[in-house]
mmCIF file of C-alpha atoms in Angstrom:
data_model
loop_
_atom_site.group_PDB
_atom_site.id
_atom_site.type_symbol
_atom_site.label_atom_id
_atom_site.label_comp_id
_atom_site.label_asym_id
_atom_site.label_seq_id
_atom_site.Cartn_x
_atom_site.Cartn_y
_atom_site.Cartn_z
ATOM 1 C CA UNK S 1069 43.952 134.392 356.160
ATOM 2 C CA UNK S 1070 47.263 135.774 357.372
ATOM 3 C CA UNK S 1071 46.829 138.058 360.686
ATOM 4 C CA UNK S 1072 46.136 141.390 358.690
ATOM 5 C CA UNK S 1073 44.385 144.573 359.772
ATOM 6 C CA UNK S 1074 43.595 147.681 357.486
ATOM 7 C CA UNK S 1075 42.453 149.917 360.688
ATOM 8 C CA UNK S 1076 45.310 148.661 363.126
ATOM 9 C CA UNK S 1077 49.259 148.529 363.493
ATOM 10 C CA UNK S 1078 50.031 144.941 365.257
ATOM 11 C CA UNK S 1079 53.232 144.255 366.526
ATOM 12 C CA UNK S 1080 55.238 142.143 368.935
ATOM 13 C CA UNK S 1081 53.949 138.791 369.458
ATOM 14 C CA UNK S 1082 53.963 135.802 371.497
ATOM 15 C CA UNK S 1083 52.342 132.422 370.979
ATOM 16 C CA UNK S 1084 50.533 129.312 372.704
ATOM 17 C CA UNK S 1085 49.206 126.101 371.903
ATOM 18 C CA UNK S 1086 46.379 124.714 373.925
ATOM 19 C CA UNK S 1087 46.092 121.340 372.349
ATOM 20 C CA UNK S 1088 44.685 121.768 368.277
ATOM 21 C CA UNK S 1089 44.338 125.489 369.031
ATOM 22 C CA UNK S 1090 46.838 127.634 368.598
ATOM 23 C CA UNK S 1091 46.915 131.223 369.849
ATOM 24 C CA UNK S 1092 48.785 134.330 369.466
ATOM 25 C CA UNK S 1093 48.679 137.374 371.265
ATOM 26 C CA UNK S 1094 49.837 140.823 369.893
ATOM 27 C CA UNK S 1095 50.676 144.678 370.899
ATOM 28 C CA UNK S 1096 48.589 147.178 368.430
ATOM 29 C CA UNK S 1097 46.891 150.226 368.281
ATOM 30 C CA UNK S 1098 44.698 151.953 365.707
ATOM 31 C CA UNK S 1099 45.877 153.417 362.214
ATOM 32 C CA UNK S 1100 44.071 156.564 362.814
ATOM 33 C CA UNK S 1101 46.528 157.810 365.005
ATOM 34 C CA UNK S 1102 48.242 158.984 362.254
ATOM 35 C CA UNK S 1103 51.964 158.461 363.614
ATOM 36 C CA UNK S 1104 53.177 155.381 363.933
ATOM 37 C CA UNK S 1105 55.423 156.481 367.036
ATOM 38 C CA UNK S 1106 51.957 157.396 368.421
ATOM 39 C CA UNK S 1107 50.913 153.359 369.041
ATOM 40 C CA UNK S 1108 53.551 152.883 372.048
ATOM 41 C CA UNK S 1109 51.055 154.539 373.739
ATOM 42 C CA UNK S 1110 47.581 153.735 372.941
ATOM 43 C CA UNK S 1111 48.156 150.302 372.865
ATOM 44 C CA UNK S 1112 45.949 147.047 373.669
ATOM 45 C CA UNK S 1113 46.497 143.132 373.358
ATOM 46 C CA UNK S 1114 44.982 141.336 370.572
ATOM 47 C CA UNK S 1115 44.338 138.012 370.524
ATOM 48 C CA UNK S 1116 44.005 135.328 367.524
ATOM 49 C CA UNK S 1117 43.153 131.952 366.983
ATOM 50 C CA UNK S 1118 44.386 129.188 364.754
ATOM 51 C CA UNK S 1119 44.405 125.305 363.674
ATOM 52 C CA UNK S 1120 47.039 125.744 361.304
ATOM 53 C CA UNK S 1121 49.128 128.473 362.322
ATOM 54 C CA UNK S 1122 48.270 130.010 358.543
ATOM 55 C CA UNK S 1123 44.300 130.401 359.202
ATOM 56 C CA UNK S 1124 43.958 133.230 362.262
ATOM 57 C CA UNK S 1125 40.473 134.032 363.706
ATOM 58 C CA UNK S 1126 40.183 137.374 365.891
ATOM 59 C CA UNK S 1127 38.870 137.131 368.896
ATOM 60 C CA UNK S 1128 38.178 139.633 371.926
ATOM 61 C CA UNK S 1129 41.548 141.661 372.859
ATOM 62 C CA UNK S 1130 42.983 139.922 375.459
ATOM 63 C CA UNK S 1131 44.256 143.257 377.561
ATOM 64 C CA UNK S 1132 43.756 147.238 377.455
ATOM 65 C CA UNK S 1133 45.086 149.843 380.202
ATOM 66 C CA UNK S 1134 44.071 149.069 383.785
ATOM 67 C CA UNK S 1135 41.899 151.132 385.974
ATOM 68 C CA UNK S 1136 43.390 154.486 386.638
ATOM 69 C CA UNK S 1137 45.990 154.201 389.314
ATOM 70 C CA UNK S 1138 47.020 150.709 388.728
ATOM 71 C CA UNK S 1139 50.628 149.865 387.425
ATOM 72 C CA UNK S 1140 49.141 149.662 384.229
ATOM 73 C CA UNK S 1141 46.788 152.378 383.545
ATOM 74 C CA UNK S 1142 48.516 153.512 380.813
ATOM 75 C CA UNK S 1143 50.297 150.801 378.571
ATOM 76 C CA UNK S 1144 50.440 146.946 378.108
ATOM 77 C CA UNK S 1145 53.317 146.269 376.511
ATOM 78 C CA UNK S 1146 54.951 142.902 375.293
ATOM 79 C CA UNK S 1147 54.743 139.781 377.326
ATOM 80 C CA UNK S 1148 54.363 136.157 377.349
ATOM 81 C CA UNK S 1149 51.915 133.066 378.071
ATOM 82 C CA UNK S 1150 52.855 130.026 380.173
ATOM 83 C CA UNK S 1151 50.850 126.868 381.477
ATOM 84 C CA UNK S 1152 51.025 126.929 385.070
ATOM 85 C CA UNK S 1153 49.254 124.383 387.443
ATOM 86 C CA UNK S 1154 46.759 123.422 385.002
ATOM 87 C CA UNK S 1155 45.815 127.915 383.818
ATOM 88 C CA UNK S 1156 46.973 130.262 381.542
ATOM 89 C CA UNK S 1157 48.692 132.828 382.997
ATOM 90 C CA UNK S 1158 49.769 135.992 381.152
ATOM 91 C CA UNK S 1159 53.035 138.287 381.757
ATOM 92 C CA UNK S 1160 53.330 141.336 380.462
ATOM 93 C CA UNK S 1161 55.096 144.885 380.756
ATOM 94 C CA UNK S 1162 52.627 148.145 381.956
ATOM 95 C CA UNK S 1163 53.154 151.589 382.634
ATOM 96 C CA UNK S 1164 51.386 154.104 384.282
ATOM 97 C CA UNK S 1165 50.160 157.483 383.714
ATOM 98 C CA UNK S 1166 50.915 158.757 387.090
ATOM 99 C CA UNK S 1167 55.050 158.336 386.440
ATOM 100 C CA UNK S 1168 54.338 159.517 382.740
ATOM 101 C CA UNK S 1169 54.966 155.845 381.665
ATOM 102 C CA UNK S 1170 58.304 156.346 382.349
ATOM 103 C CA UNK S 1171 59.138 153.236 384.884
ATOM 104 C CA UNK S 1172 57.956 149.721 383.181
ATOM 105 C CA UNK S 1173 56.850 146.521 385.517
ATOM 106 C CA UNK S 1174 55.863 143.568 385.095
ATOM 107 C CA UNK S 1175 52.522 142.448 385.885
#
């Protein structure tokens, strides 16, 4: 089935392939919010699976908010996935509560 979630806004993306399996990895945050402008910041990293690229299986989220008073401890934005002496290795954009997510870095 098509990447589809009744309880959760997905958005922004970024993709893989690891041989026959595809992944994808995506921003979202729950419907329940009730304002969409809400999800920027309550916001995890999902993470699919797929042979096909049509067919996506959910897996565990790949990313949430660090530990309070990391760079991160209060958003994971967008970010990317690249092979790198033989691992995966994830880069991605977090903010923290501390500067009122106001300064983005890369992590």
């Amino acid at each position: 089935m098509p990447l589809h979630f009744a309880d959760r806004w997905i958005w922004d993306f970024w993709l893989c392939s690891d041989g026959d399996v595809h992944h994808v990895f995506y921003l979202q945050a729950p419907t329940s919010l009730g304002d969409p402008e809400q999800r920027h910041w309550n916001v995890s990293i999902g993470h699919a699976t797929s042979s096909d690229l049509n067919e996506w299986t959910p897996v565990a989220d790949a990313l949430s908010p660090g530990r309070a008073g990391t760079f991160d401890d209060f958003t994971t934005w967008t970010g990317s996935i690249i092979r790198r002496d033989g691992e995966w290795v994830m880069v991605y954009t977090g903010t923290a509560r501390a500067e009122r997510g106001l300064v983005q870095r890369i992590g």
